[in-house]
């Protein structure tokens, strides 16, 4: 079977073409029968070493990643099974593909902030523990570290996504270089700041509830950006 037909090659958008799309179109599906290996392709592009795809790869877990034709053929050889293209696959948004392929999890979908006022410039960051879970005033814009939502009070994946979304709110994508997340994308500045913000404020915060005043956040941002400016030799 020909995996990359002329029709598919012409149909696939180039790498990074759907980076701003929170629900990108999946154009085709590759799989190795009798295994858990499946690839859902959202972009593709010719490079010096061959054709490179970008999309969702499912093995032991589901990942958003780059994979090349060379890699697919090597895995096929390793398993001793032919890699195939799903001839019945119809291009569709990722949300629809997840549903029809049985890949939906129990995670919440993207949500607006649950506390008011919504976090942004000149607004404090708020969180409150409730019987239903942690509520915050930070909108859930992207998923990367945690599929199940925000958390606070330790240095794990939940606080990481809490911090990432807080920084993505302050520094949205505005046409400059962006960083891909598992679902969605953030500005380069948001990406560079979010782990530092987590360790500065969220990792040791009171898990039951609290607030960080905007003046405190603004002072921290100013210091971090000054340090970055110095590190860059300016």
mmCIF file with all atom_site columns, C-alpha atoms in Angstrom:
data_model
loop_
_atom_site.group_PDB
_atom_site.id
_atom_site.type_symbol
_atom_site.label_atom_id
_atom_site.label_alt_id
_atom_site.label_comp_id
_atom_site.label_asym_id
_atom_site.label_entity_id
_atom_site.label_seq_id
_atom_site.pdbx_PDB_ins_code
_atom_site.Cartn_x
_atom_site.Cartn_y
_atom_site.Cartn_z
_atom_site.occupancy
_atom_site.B_iso_or_equiv
_atom_site.pdbx_formal_charge
_atom_site.auth_seq_id
_atom_site.auth_comp_id
_atom_site.auth_asym_id
_atom_site.auth_atom_id
_atom_site.pdbx_PDB_model_num
ATOM 1   C CA . UNK A 1 1   ? 0.000   0.000  0.000  1.00 0.00 ? 1   UNK A CA 1
ATOM 2   C CA . UNK A 1 2   ? 1.217   3.497  -0.827 1.00 0.00 ? 2   UNK A CA 1
ATOM 3   C CA . UNK A 1 3   ? 1.109   5.512  2.389  1.00 0.00 ? 3   UNK A CA 1
ATOM 4   C CA . UNK A 1 4   ? 1.750   8.943  0.928  1.00 0.00 ? 4   UNK A CA 1
ATOM 5   C CA . UNK A 1 5   ? -0.221  9.328  -2.261 1.00 0.00 ? 5   UNK A CA 1
ATOM 6   C CA . UNK A 1 6   ? 0.075   12.344 -4.537 1.00 0.00 ? 6   UNK A CA 1
ATOM 7   C CA . UNK A 1 7   ? -3.443  13.343 -3.478 1.00 0.00 ? 7   UNK A CA 1
ATOM 8   C CA . UNK A 1 8   ? -2.587  13.210 0.238  1.00 0.00 ? 8   UNK A CA 1
ATOM 9   C CA . UNK A 1 9   ? 0.707   15.037 -0.307 1.00 0.00 ? 9   UNK A CA 1
ATOM 10  C CA . UNK A 1 10  ? -1.172  17.873 -2.022 1.00 0.00 ? 10  UNK A CA 1
ATOM 11  C CA . UNK A 1 11  ? -3.873  17.918 0.639  1.00 0.00 ? 11  UNK A CA 1
ATOM 12  C CA . UNK A 1 12  ? -1.661  18.108 3.725  1.00 0.00 ? 12  UNK A CA 1
ATOM 13  C CA . UNK A 1 13  ? -0.944  21.633 5.034  1.00 0.00 ? 13  UNK A CA 1
ATOM 14  C CA . UNK A 1 14  ? 2.699   22.427 5.784  1.00 0.00 ? 14  UNK A CA 1
ATOM 15  C CA . UNK A 1 15  ? 4.307   22.085 9.207  1.00 0.00 ? 15  UNK A CA 1
ATOM 16  C CA . UNK A 1 16  ? 3.010   24.749 11.659 1.00 0.00 ? 16  UNK A CA 1
ATOM 17  C CA . UNK A 1 17  ? 0.110   25.659 9.341  1.00 0.00 ? 17  UNK A CA 1
ATOM 18  C CA . UNK A 1 18  ? -2.472  24.707 11.984 1.00 0.00 ? 18  UNK A CA 1
ATOM 19  C CA . UNK A 1 19  ? -0.531  25.896 15.020 1.00 0.00 ? 19  UNK A CA 1
ATOM 20  C CA . UNK A 1 20  ? -3.152  28.518 15.934 1.00 0.00 ? 20  UNK A CA 1
ATOM 21  C CA . UNK A 1 21  ? -6.041  26.075 15.486 1.00 0.00 ? 21  UNK A CA 1
ATOM 22  C CA . UNK A 1 22  ? -7.173  24.610 18.803 1.00 0.00 ? 22  UNK A CA 1
ATOM 23  C CA . UNK A 1 23  ? -9.114  21.911 16.931 1.00 0.00 ? 23  UNK A CA 1
ATOM 24  C CA . UNK A 1 24  ? -6.882  21.061 13.938 1.00 0.00 ? 24  UNK A CA 1
ATOM 25  C CA . UNK A 1 25  ? -8.046  19.002 10.976 1.00 0.00 ? 25  UNK A CA 1
ATOM 26  C CA . UNK A 1 26  ? -6.777  15.410 10.874 1.00 0.00 ? 26  UNK A CA 1
ATOM 27  C CA . UNK A 1 27  ? -6.201  14.370 7.260  1.00 0.00 ? 27  UNK A CA 1
ATOM 28  C CA . UNK A 1 28  ? -5.311  10.698 7.465  1.00 0.00 ? 28  UNK A CA 1
ATOM 29  C CA . UNK A 1 29  ? -4.644  7.796  9.802  1.00 0.00 ? 29  UNK A CA 1
ATOM 30  C CA . UNK A 1 30  ? -1.735  5.328  9.679  1.00 0.00 ? 30  UNK A CA 1
ATOM 31  C CA . UNK A 1 31  ? -1.644  2.186  11.801 1.00 0.00 ? 31  UNK A CA 1
ATOM 32  C CA . UNK A 1 32  ? 0.235   -1.060 12.317 1.00 0.00 ? 32  UNK A CA 1
ATOM 33  C CA . UNK A 1 33  ? -2.329  -3.885 12.561 1.00 0.00 ? 33  UNK A CA 1
ATOM 34  C CA . UNK A 1 34  ? -2.378  -6.083 15.670 1.00 0.00 ? 34  UNK A CA 1
ATOM 35  C CA . UNK A 1 35  ? -0.560  -3.368 17.660 1.00 0.00 ? 35  UNK A CA 1
ATOM 36  C CA . UNK A 1 36  ? -1.549  -0.202 19.500 1.00 0.00 ? 36  UNK A CA 1
ATOM 37  C CA . UNK A 1 37  ? 0.483   1.956  17.106 1.00 0.00 ? 37  UNK A CA 1
ATOM 38  C CA . UNK A 1 38  ? -1.689  4.581  15.380 1.00 0.00 ? 38  UNK A CA 1
ATOM 39  C CA . UNK A 1 39  ? -0.829  7.977  13.868 1.00 0.00 ? 39  UNK A CA 1
ATOM 40  C CA . UNK A 1 40  ? -3.314  10.757 13.082 1.00 0.00 ? 40  UNK A CA 1
ATOM 41  C CA . UNK A 1 41  ? -1.729  13.216 10.654 1.00 0.00 ? 41  UNK A CA 1
ATOM 42  C CA . UNK A 1 42  ? -2.559  16.925 10.780 1.00 0.00 ? 42  UNK A CA 1
ATOM 43  C CA . UNK A 1 43  ? 0.397   18.358 8.813  1.00 0.00 ? 43  UNK A CA 1
ATOM 44  C CA . UNK A 1 44  ? 3.229   17.199 6.571  1.00 0.00 ? 44  UNK A CA 1
ATOM 45  C CA . UNK A 1 45  ? 6.171   18.565 4.654  1.00 0.00 ? 45  UNK A CA 1
ATOM 46  C CA . UNK A 1 46  ? 9.075   17.408 2.511  1.00 0.00 ? 46  UNK A CA 1
ATOM 47  C CA . UNK A 1 47  ? 12.538  17.805 4.074  1.00 0.00 ? 47  UNK A CA 1
ATOM 48  C CA . UNK A 1 48  ? 16.078  16.951 3.011  1.00 0.00 ? 48  UNK A CA 1
ATOM 49  C CA . UNK A 1 49  ? 15.893  13.558 4.738  1.00 0.00 ? 49  UNK A CA 1
ATOM 50  C CA . UNK A 1 50  ? 12.406  12.703 3.520  1.00 0.00 ? 50  UNK A CA 1
ATOM 51  C CA . UNK A 1 51  ? 8.820   13.491 4.423  1.00 0.00 ? 51  UNK A CA 1
ATOM 52  C CA . UNK A 1 52  ? 7.983   14.629 7.967  1.00 0.00 ? 52  UNK A CA 1
ATOM 53  C CA . UNK A 1 53  ? 4.519   14.465 9.504  1.00 0.00 ? 53  UNK A CA 1
ATOM 54  C CA . UNK A 1 54  ? 3.070   16.176 12.547 1.00 0.00 ? 54  UNK A CA 1
ATOM 55  C CA . UNK A 1 55  ? 0.101   14.833 14.459 1.00 0.00 ? 55  UNK A CA 1
ATOM 56  C CA . UNK A 1 56  ? -1.187  12.643 17.256 1.00 0.00 ? 56  UNK A CA 1
ATOM 57  C CA . UNK A 1 57  ? 0.660   9.380  17.823 1.00 0.00 ? 57  UNK A CA 1
ATOM 58  C CA . UNK A 1 58  ? -0.863  6.630  19.964 1.00 0.00 ? 58  UNK A CA 1
ATOM 59  C CA . UNK A 1 59  ? 1.172   3.828  21.481 1.00 0.00 ? 59  UNK A CA 1
ATOM 60  C CA . UNK A 1 60  ? 1.174   3.324  25.230 1.00 0.00 ? 60  UNK A CA 1
ATOM 61  C CA . UNK A 1 61  ? -0.123  6.876  25.458 1.00 0.00 ? 61  UNK A CA 1
ATOM 62  C CA . UNK A 1 62  ? -1.363  9.607  23.156 1.00 0.00 ? 62  UNK A CA 1
ATOM 63  C CA . UNK A 1 63  ? 1.219   12.240 22.170 1.00 0.00 ? 63  UNK A CA 1
ATOM 64  C CA . UNK A 1 64  ? 1.429   15.231 19.858 1.00 0.00 ? 64  UNK A CA 1
ATOM 65  C CA . UNK A 1 65  ? 4.696   14.897 17.974 1.00 0.00 ? 65  UNK A CA 1
ATOM 66  C CA . UNK A 1 66  ? 6.690   14.916 14.740 1.00 0.00 ? 66  UNK A CA 1
ATOM 67  C CA . UNK A 1 67  ? 7.280   11.592 12.973 1.00 0.00 ? 67  UNK A CA 1
ATOM 68  C CA . UNK A 1 68  ? 8.916   10.868 9.648  1.00 0.00 ? 68  UNK A CA 1
ATOM 69  C CA . UNK A 1 69  ? 8.140   8.390  6.917  1.00 0.00 ? 69  UNK A CA 1
ATOM 70  C CA . UNK A 1 70  ? 11.498  6.807  7.707  1.00 0.00 ? 70  UNK A CA 1
ATOM 71  C CA . UNK A 1 71  ? 10.446  6.313  11.355 1.00 0.00 ? 71  UNK A CA 1
ATOM 72  C CA . UNK A 1 72  ? 7.128   4.747  10.362 1.00 0.00 ? 72  UNK A CA 1
ATOM 73  C CA . UNK A 1 73  ? 8.800   2.264  8.042  1.00 0.00 ? 73  UNK A CA 1
ATOM 74  C CA . UNK A 1 74  ? 11.430  1.402  10.671 1.00 0.00 ? 74  UNK A CA 1
ATOM 75  C CA . UNK A 1 75  ? 8.714   0.643  13.242 1.00 0.00 ? 75  UNK A CA 1
ATOM 76  C CA . UNK A 1 76  ? 6.869   -1.444 10.680 1.00 0.00 ? 76  UNK A CA 1
ATOM 77  C CA . UNK A 1 77  ? 10.031  -3.480 10.097 1.00 0.00 ? 77  UNK A CA 1
ATOM 78  C CA . UNK A 1 78  ? 10.633  -3.840 13.841 1.00 0.00 ? 78  UNK A CA 1
ATOM 79  C CA . UNK A 1 79  ? 7.152   -5.275 14.370 1.00 0.00 ? 79  UNK A CA 1
ATOM 80  C CA . UNK A 1 80  ? 7.387   -7.392 11.228 1.00 0.00 ? 80  UNK A CA 1
ATOM 81  C CA . UNK A 1 81  ? 4.005   -6.050 10.151 1.00 0.00 ? 81  UNK A CA 1
ATOM 82  C CA . UNK A 1 82  ? 3.087   -3.711 7.266  1.00 0.00 ? 82  UNK A CA 1
ATOM 83  C CA . UNK A 1 83  ? 2.112   -0.170 8.178  1.00 0.00 ? 83  UNK A CA 1
ATOM 84  C CA . UNK A 1 84  ? -1.206  0.782  6.604  1.00 0.00 ? 84  UNK A CA 1
ATOM 85  C CA . UNK A 1 85  ? -3.264  3.843  5.783  1.00 0.00 ? 85  UNK A CA 1
ATOM 86  C CA . UNK A 1 86  ? -6.915  3.703  6.829  1.00 0.00 ? 86  UNK A CA 1
ATOM 87  C CA . UNK A 1 87  ? -8.730  3.880  3.495  1.00 0.00 ? 87  UNK A CA 1
ATOM 88  C CA . UNK A 1 88  ? -12.034 4.554  5.234  1.00 0.00 ? 88  UNK A CA 1
ATOM 89  C CA . UNK A 1 89  ? -10.713 7.541  7.175  1.00 0.00 ? 89  UNK A CA 1
ATOM 90  C CA . UNK A 1 90  ? -12.509 10.839 6.483  1.00 0.00 ? 90  UNK A CA 1
ATOM 91  C CA . UNK A 1 91  ? -10.687 14.109 7.347  1.00 0.00 ? 91  UNK A CA 1
ATOM 92  C CA . UNK A 1 92  ? -12.278 15.854 10.309 1.00 0.00 ? 92  UNK A CA 1
ATOM 93  C CA . UNK A 1 93  ? -11.438 18.111 13.255 1.00 0.00 ? 93  UNK A CA 1
ATOM 94  C CA . UNK A 1 94  ? -9.452  16.406 16.023 1.00 0.00 ? 94  UNK A CA 1
ATOM 95  C CA . UNK A 1 95  ? -12.380 16.675 18.462 1.00 0.00 ? 95  UNK A CA 1
ATOM 96  C CA . UNK A 1 96  ? -14.524 14.618 16.079 1.00 0.00 ? 96  UNK A CA 1
ATOM 97  C CA . UNK A 1 97  ? -11.746 12.121 15.346 1.00 0.00 ? 97  UNK A CA 1
ATOM 98  C CA . UNK A 1 98  ? -11.156 11.554 19.076 1.00 0.00 ? 98  UNK A CA 1
ATOM 99  C CA . UNK A 1 99  ? -14.810 10.777 19.568 1.00 0.00 ? 99  UNK A CA 1
ATOM 100 C CA . UNK A 1 100 ? -15.222 8.390  16.669 1.00 0.00 ? 100 UNK A CA 1
ATOM 101 C CA . UNK A 1 101 ? -11.909 6.622  17.394 1.00 0.00 ? 101 UNK A CA 1
ATOM 102 C CA . UNK A 1 102 ? -12.787 6.129  21.048 1.00 0.00 ? 102 UNK A CA 1
ATOM 103 C CA . UNK A 1 103 ? -9.967  8.340  22.279 1.00 0.00 ? 103 UNK A CA 1
ATOM 104 C CA . UNK A 1 104 ? -12.047 10.657 24.444 1.00 0.00 ? 104 UNK A CA 1
ATOM 105 C CA . UNK A 1 105 ? -10.917 10.821 28.052 1.00 0.00 ? 105 UNK A CA 1
ATOM 106 C CA . UNK A 1 106 ? -12.730 12.051 31.145 1.00 0.00 ? 106 UNK A CA 1
ATOM 107 C CA . UNK A 1 107 ? -10.846 15.308 31.240 1.00 0.00 ? 107 UNK A CA 1
ATOM 108 C CA . UNK A 1 108 ? -12.735 18.561 31.229 1.00 0.00 ? 108 UNK A CA 1
ATOM 109 C CA . UNK A 1 109 ? -12.889 20.441 27.970 1.00 0.00 ? 109 UNK A CA 1
ATOM 110 C CA . UNK A 1 110 ? -11.413 23.896 27.662 1.00 0.00 ? 110 UNK A CA 1
ATOM 111 C CA . UNK A 1 111 ? -13.261 26.203 30.027 1.00 0.00 ? 111 UNK A CA 1
ATOM 112 C CA . UNK A 1 112 ? -13.532 29.872 30.891 1.00 0.00 ? 112 UNK A CA 1
ATOM 113 C CA . UNK A 1 113 ? -12.470 31.030 34.335 1.00 0.00 ? 113 UNK A CA 1
ATOM 114 C CA . UNK A 1 114 ? -14.696 29.920 37.217 1.00 0.00 ? 114 UNK A CA 1
ATOM 115 C CA . UNK A 1 115 ? -13.963 32.752 39.652 1.00 0.00 ? 115 UNK A CA 1
ATOM 116 C CA . UNK A 1 116 ? -14.287 36.500 39.140 1.00 0.00 ? 116 UNK A CA 1
ATOM 117 C CA . UNK A 1 117 ? -12.688 38.775 38.172 1.00 0.00 ? 117 UNK A CA 1
ATOM 118 C CA . UNK A 1 118 ? -11.014 36.818 35.366 1.00 0.00 ? 118 UNK A CA 1
ATOM 119 C CA . UNK A 1 119 ? -7.231  36.888 35.711 1.00 0.00 ? 119 UNK A CA 1
ATOM 120 C CA . UNK A 1 120 ? -5.430  39.285 33.404 1.00 0.00 ? 120 UNK A CA 1
ATOM 121 C CA . UNK A 1 121 ? -3.328  42.430 33.551 1.00 0.00 ? 121 UNK A CA 1
ATOM 122 C CA . UNK A 1 122 ? -4.063  44.398 36.761 1.00 0.00 ? 122 UNK A CA 1
ATOM 123 C CA . UNK A 1 123 ? -6.202  41.565 38.174 1.00 0.00 ? 123 UNK A CA 1
ATOM 124 C CA . UNK A 1 124 ? -5.213  39.242 41.041 1.00 0.00 ? 124 UNK A CA 1
ATOM 125 C CA . UNK A 1 125 ? -4.834  35.481 40.584 1.00 0.00 ? 125 UNK A CA 1
ATOM 126 C CA . UNK A 1 126 ? -7.445  33.583 42.625 1.00 0.00 ? 126 UNK A CA 1
ATOM 127 C CA . UNK A 1 127 ? -8.068  29.942 43.545 1.00 0.00 ? 127 UNK A CA 1
ATOM 128 C CA . UNK A 1 128 ? -10.480 28.137 45.849 1.00 0.00 ? 128 UNK A CA 1
ATOM 129 C CA . UNK A 1 129 ? -10.864 24.480 46.801 1.00 0.00 ? 129 UNK A CA 1
ATOM 130 C CA . UNK A 1 130 ? -14.459 23.234 46.571 1.00 0.00 ? 130 UNK A CA 1
ATOM 131 C CA . UNK A 1 131 ? -16.127 19.794 46.805 1.00 0.00 ? 131 UNK A CA 1
ATOM 132 C CA . UNK A 1 132 ? -16.150 19.817 42.993 1.00 0.00 ? 132 UNK A CA 1
ATOM 133 C CA . UNK A 1 133 ? -12.405 20.473 42.814 1.00 0.00 ? 133 UNK A CA 1
ATOM 134 C CA . UNK A 1 134 ? -10.118 23.460 42.398 1.00 0.00 ? 134 UNK A CA 1
ATOM 135 C CA . UNK A 1 135 ? -11.684 26.595 40.948 1.00 0.00 ? 135 UNK A CA 1
ATOM 136 C CA . UNK A 1 136 ? -9.603  29.510 39.662 1.00 0.00 ? 136 UNK A CA 1
ATOM 137 C CA . UNK A 1 137 ? -10.034 32.758 37.767 1.00 0.00 ? 137 UNK A CA 1
ATOM 138 C CA . UNK A 1 138 ? -7.544  31.643 35.077 1.00 0.00 ? 138 UNK A CA 1
ATOM 139 C CA . UNK A 1 139 ? -9.220  30.520 31.821 1.00 0.00 ? 139 UNK A CA 1
ATOM 140 C CA . UNK A 1 140 ? -8.173  27.103 30.523 1.00 0.00 ? 140 UNK A CA 1
ATOM 141 C CA . UNK A 1 141 ? -6.751  28.024 27.113 1.00 0.00 ? 141 UNK A CA 1
ATOM 142 C CA . UNK A 1 142 ? -4.332  25.156 26.374 1.00 0.00 ? 142 UNK A CA 1
ATOM 143 C CA . UNK A 1 143 ? -3.489  21.665 27.595 1.00 0.00 ? 143 UNK A CA 1
ATOM 144 C CA . UNK A 1 144 ? 0.053   20.417 27.846 1.00 0.00 ? 144 UNK A CA 1
ATOM 145 C CA . UNK A 1 145 ? 1.238   19.027 31.185 1.00 0.00 ? 145 UNK A CA 1
ATOM 146 C CA . UNK A 1 146 ? -2.063  17.904 32.714 1.00 0.00 ? 146 UNK A CA 1
ATOM 147 C CA . UNK A 1 147 ? -5.049  16.339 30.908 1.00 0.00 ? 147 UNK A CA 1
ATOM 148 C CA . UNK A 1 148 ? -7.298  16.679 33.956 1.00 0.00 ? 148 UNK A CA 1
ATOM 149 C CA . UNK A 1 149 ? -6.948  20.358 34.805 1.00 0.00 ? 149 UNK A CA 1
ATOM 150 C CA . UNK A 1 150 ? -5.304  22.763 37.205 1.00 0.00 ? 150 UNK A CA 1
ATOM 151 C CA . UNK A 1 151 ? -3.881  22.042 40.641 1.00 0.00 ? 151 UNK A CA 1
ATOM 152 C CA . UNK A 1 152 ? -1.794  23.901 43.183 1.00 0.00 ? 152 UNK A CA 1
ATOM 153 C CA . UNK A 1 153 ? 0.471   23.341 46.174 1.00 0.00 ? 153 UNK A CA 1
ATOM 154 C CA . UNK A 1 154 ? 3.100   21.054 44.615 1.00 0.00 ? 154 UNK A CA 1
ATOM 155 C CA . UNK A 1 155 ? 5.482   21.053 41.637 1.00 0.00 ? 155 UNK A CA 1
ATOM 156 C CA . UNK A 1 156 ? 3.668   18.632 39.345 1.00 0.00 ? 156 UNK A CA 1
ATOM 157 C CA . UNK A 1 157 ? 1.694   18.691 36.117 1.00 0.00 ? 157 UNK A CA 1
ATOM 158 C CA . UNK A 1 158 ? -1.482  20.339 37.455 1.00 0.00 ? 158 UNK A CA 1
ATOM 159 C CA . UNK A 1 159 ? 0.363   23.428 38.771 1.00 0.00 ? 159 UNK A CA 1
ATOM 160 C CA . UNK A 1 160 ? 2.415   23.486 35.547 1.00 0.00 ? 160 UNK A CA 1
ATOM 161 C CA . UNK A 1 161 ? -0.702  23.843 33.416 1.00 0.00 ? 161 UNK A CA 1
ATOM 162 C CA . UNK A 1 162 ? -2.128  26.354 35.889 1.00 0.00 ? 162 UNK A CA 1
ATOM 163 C CA . UNK A 1 163 ? 1.004   28.469 35.435 1.00 0.00 ? 163 UNK A CA 1
ATOM 164 C CA . UNK A 1 164 ? 1.121   27.929 31.674 1.00 0.00 ? 164 UNK A CA 1
ATOM 165 C CA . UNK A 1 165 ? -2.434  29.140 31.216 1.00 0.00 ? 165 UNK A CA 1
ATOM 166 C CA . UNK A 1 166 ? -1.857  32.121 33.508 1.00 0.00 ? 166 UNK A CA 1
ATOM 167 C CA . UNK A 1 167 ? 1.126   33.207 31.435 1.00 0.00 ? 167 UNK A CA 1
ATOM 168 C CA . UNK A 1 168 ? -0.733  32.463 28.174 1.00 0.00 ? 168 UNK A CA 1
ATOM 169 C CA . UNK A 1 169 ? -3.469  34.814 29.359 1.00 0.00 ? 169 UNK A CA 1
ATOM 170 C CA . UNK A 1 170 ? -0.960  37.613 29.981 1.00 0.00 ? 170 UNK A CA 1
ATOM 171 C CA . UNK A 1 171 ? 1.131   36.943 26.869 1.00 0.00 ? 171 UNK A CA 1
ATOM 172 C CA . UNK A 1 172 ? -1.167  35.659 24.091 1.00 0.00 ? 172 UNK A CA 1
ATOM 173 C CA . UNK A 1 173 ? 0.004   34.529 20.659 1.00 0.00 ? 173 UNK A CA 1
ATOM 174 C CA . UNK A 1 174 ? 0.179   37.616 18.475 1.00 0.00 ? 174 UNK A CA 1
ATOM 175 C CA . UNK A 1 175 ? 1.871   36.379 15.343 1.00 0.00 ? 175 UNK A CA 1
ATOM 176 C CA . UNK A 1 176 ? 5.296   35.932 16.908 1.00 0.00 ? 176 UNK A CA 1
ATOM 177 C CA . UNK A 1 177 ? 7.003   32.579 17.448 1.00 0.00 ? 177 UNK A CA 1
ATOM 178 C CA . UNK A 1 178 ? 4.766   30.145 19.279 1.00 0.00 ? 178 UNK A CA 1
ATOM 179 C CA . UNK A 1 179 ? 5.276   26.931 21.219 1.00 0.00 ? 179 UNK A CA 1
ATOM 180 C CA . UNK A 1 180 ? 3.047   23.974 20.456 1.00 0.00 ? 180 UNK A CA 1
ATOM 181 C CA . UNK A 1 181 ? 1.218   22.382 23.359 1.00 0.00 ? 181 UNK A CA 1
ATOM 182 C CA . UNK A 1 182 ? -0.490  19.005 23.470 1.00 0.00 ? 182 UNK A CA 1
ATOM 183 C CA . UNK A 1 183 ? -3.662  20.902 22.582 1.00 0.00 ? 183 UNK A CA 1
ATOM 184 C CA . UNK A 1 184 ? -3.262  24.506 21.489 1.00 0.00 ? 184 UNK A CA 1
ATOM 185 C CA . UNK A 1 185 ? -0.245  26.805 21.422 1.00 0.00 ? 185 UNK A CA 1
ATOM 186 C CA . UNK A 1 186 ? 1.231   29.584 23.553 1.00 0.00 ? 186 UNK A CA 1
ATOM 187 C CA . UNK A 1 187 ? 3.540   32.494 22.902 1.00 0.00 ? 187 UNK A CA 1
ATOM 188 C CA . UNK A 1 188 ? 7.261   31.979 23.381 1.00 0.00 ? 188 UNK A CA 1
ATOM 189 C CA . UNK A 1 189 ? 7.249   34.401 26.327 1.00 0.00 ? 189 UNK A CA 1
ATOM 190 C CA . UNK A 1 190 ? 4.445   32.529 28.097 1.00 0.00 ? 190 UNK A CA 1
ATOM 191 C CA . UNK A 1 191 ? 6.334   29.262 27.599 1.00 0.00 ? 191 UNK A CA 1
ATOM 192 C CA . UNK A 1 192 ? 9.612   30.611 28.981 1.00 0.00 ? 192 UNK A CA 1
ATOM 193 C CA . UNK A 1 193 ? 7.953   32.136 32.043 1.00 0.00 ? 193 UNK A CA 1
ATOM 194 C CA . UNK A 1 194 ? 5.467   29.496 33.117 1.00 0.00 ? 194 UNK A CA 1
ATOM 195 C CA . UNK A 1 195 ? 7.732   27.064 35.010 1.00 0.00 ? 195 UNK A CA 1
ATOM 196 C CA . UNK A 1 196 ? 9.443   29.953 36.802 1.00 0.00 ? 196 UNK A CA 1
ATOM 197 C CA . UNK A 1 197 ? 6.032   31.331 37.751 1.00 0.00 ? 197 UNK A CA 1
ATOM 198 C CA . UNK A 1 198 ? 4.977   27.924 39.052 1.00 0.00 ? 198 UNK A CA 1
ATOM 199 C CA . UNK A 1 199 ? 7.969   27.581 41.348 1.00 0.00 ? 199 UNK A CA 1
ATOM 200 C CA . UNK A 1 200 ? 7.766   31.209 42.474 1.00 0.00 ? 200 UNK A CA 1
ATOM 201 C CA . UNK A 1 201 ? 4.072   31.156 43.423 1.00 0.00 ? 201 UNK A CA 1
ATOM 202 C CA . UNK A 1 202 ? 2.088   27.959 42.847 1.00 0.00 ? 202 UNK A CA 1
ATOM 203 C CA . UNK A 1 203 ? 4.239   25.035 43.976 1.00 0.00 ? 203 UNK A CA 1
ATOM 204 C CA . UNK A 1 204 ? 4.207   26.111 47.638 1.00 0.00 ? 204 UNK A CA 1
ATOM 205 C CA . UNK A 1 205 ? 0.819   27.868 47.722 1.00 0.00 ? 205 UNK A CA 1
ATOM 206 C CA . UNK A 1 206 ? -2.017  27.007 50.118 1.00 0.00 ? 206 UNK A CA 1
ATOM 207 C CA . UNK A 1 207 ? -3.980  24.195 48.492 1.00 0.00 ? 207 UNK A CA 1
ATOM 208 C CA . UNK A 1 208 ? -7.261  25.238 50.114 1.00 0.00 ? 208 UNK A CA 1
ATOM 209 C CA . UNK A 1 209 ? -7.440  28.702 48.556 1.00 0.00 ? 209 UNK A CA 1
ATOM 210 C CA . UNK A 1 210 ? -5.771  32.038 48.190 1.00 0.00 ? 210 UNK A CA 1
ATOM 211 C CA . UNK A 1 211 ? -4.889  34.978 45.994 1.00 0.00 ? 211 UNK A CA 1
ATOM 212 C CA . UNK A 1 212 ? -1.814  36.628 44.565 1.00 0.00 ? 212 UNK A CA 1
ATOM 213 C CA . UNK A 1 213 ? -2.178  40.367 44.190 1.00 0.00 ? 213 UNK A CA 1
ATOM 214 C CA . UNK A 1 214 ? -1.459  41.867 40.807 1.00 0.00 ? 214 UNK A CA 1
ATOM 215 C CA . UNK A 1 215 ? 1.215   44.157 42.264 1.00 0.00 ? 215 UNK A CA 1
ATOM 216 C CA . UNK A 1 216 ? 3.176   41.091 43.403 1.00 0.00 ? 216 UNK A CA 1
ATOM 217 C CA . UNK A 1 217 ? 2.873   39.425 40.022 1.00 0.00 ? 217 UNK A CA 1
ATOM 218 C CA . UNK A 1 218 ? 3.799   42.626 38.174 1.00 0.00 ? 218 UNK A CA 1
ATOM 219 C CA . UNK A 1 219 ? 6.928   43.077 40.294 1.00 0.00 ? 219 UNK A CA 1
ATOM 220 C CA . UNK A 1 220 ? 7.958   39.473 39.637 1.00 0.00 ? 220 UNK A CA 1
ATOM 221 C CA . UNK A 1 221 ? 7.357   39.807 35.886 1.00 0.00 ? 221 UNK A CA 1
ATOM 222 C CA . UNK A 1 222 ? 9.402   42.986 35.759 1.00 0.00 ? 222 UNK A CA 1
ATOM 223 C CA . UNK A 1 223 ? 12.309  41.319 37.573 1.00 0.00 ? 223 UNK A CA 1
ATOM 224 C CA . UNK A 1 224 ? 12.213  38.203 35.383 1.00 0.00 ? 224 UNK A CA 1
ATOM 225 C CA . UNK A 1 225 ? 12.109  40.204 32.181 1.00 0.00 ? 225 UNK A CA 1
ATOM 226 C CA . UNK A 1 226 ? 14.990  42.398 33.343 1.00 0.00 ? 226 UNK A CA 1
ATOM 227 C CA . UNK A 1 227 ? 17.028  39.273 34.115 1.00 0.00 ? 227 UNK A CA 1
ATOM 228 C CA . UNK A 1 228 ? 16.240  37.840 30.676 1.00 0.00 ? 228 UNK A CA 1
ATOM 229 C CA . UNK A 1 229 ? 17.298  41.141 29.138 1.00 0.00 ? 229 UNK A CA 1
ATOM 230 C CA . UNK A 1 230 ? 20.645  40.963 30.944 1.00 0.00 ? 230 UNK A CA 1
ATOM 231 C CA . UNK A 1 231 ? 21.154  37.313 30.047 1.00 0.00 ? 231 UNK A CA 1
ATOM 232 C CA . UNK A 1 232 ? 20.672  38.155 26.384 1.00 0.00 ? 232 UNK A CA 1
ATOM 233 C CA . UNK A 1 233 ? 23.530  40.637 26.636 1.00 0.00 ? 233 UNK A CA 1
ATOM 234 C CA . UNK A 1 234 ? 21.406  43.731 26.116 1.00 0.00 ? 234 UNK A CA 1
#
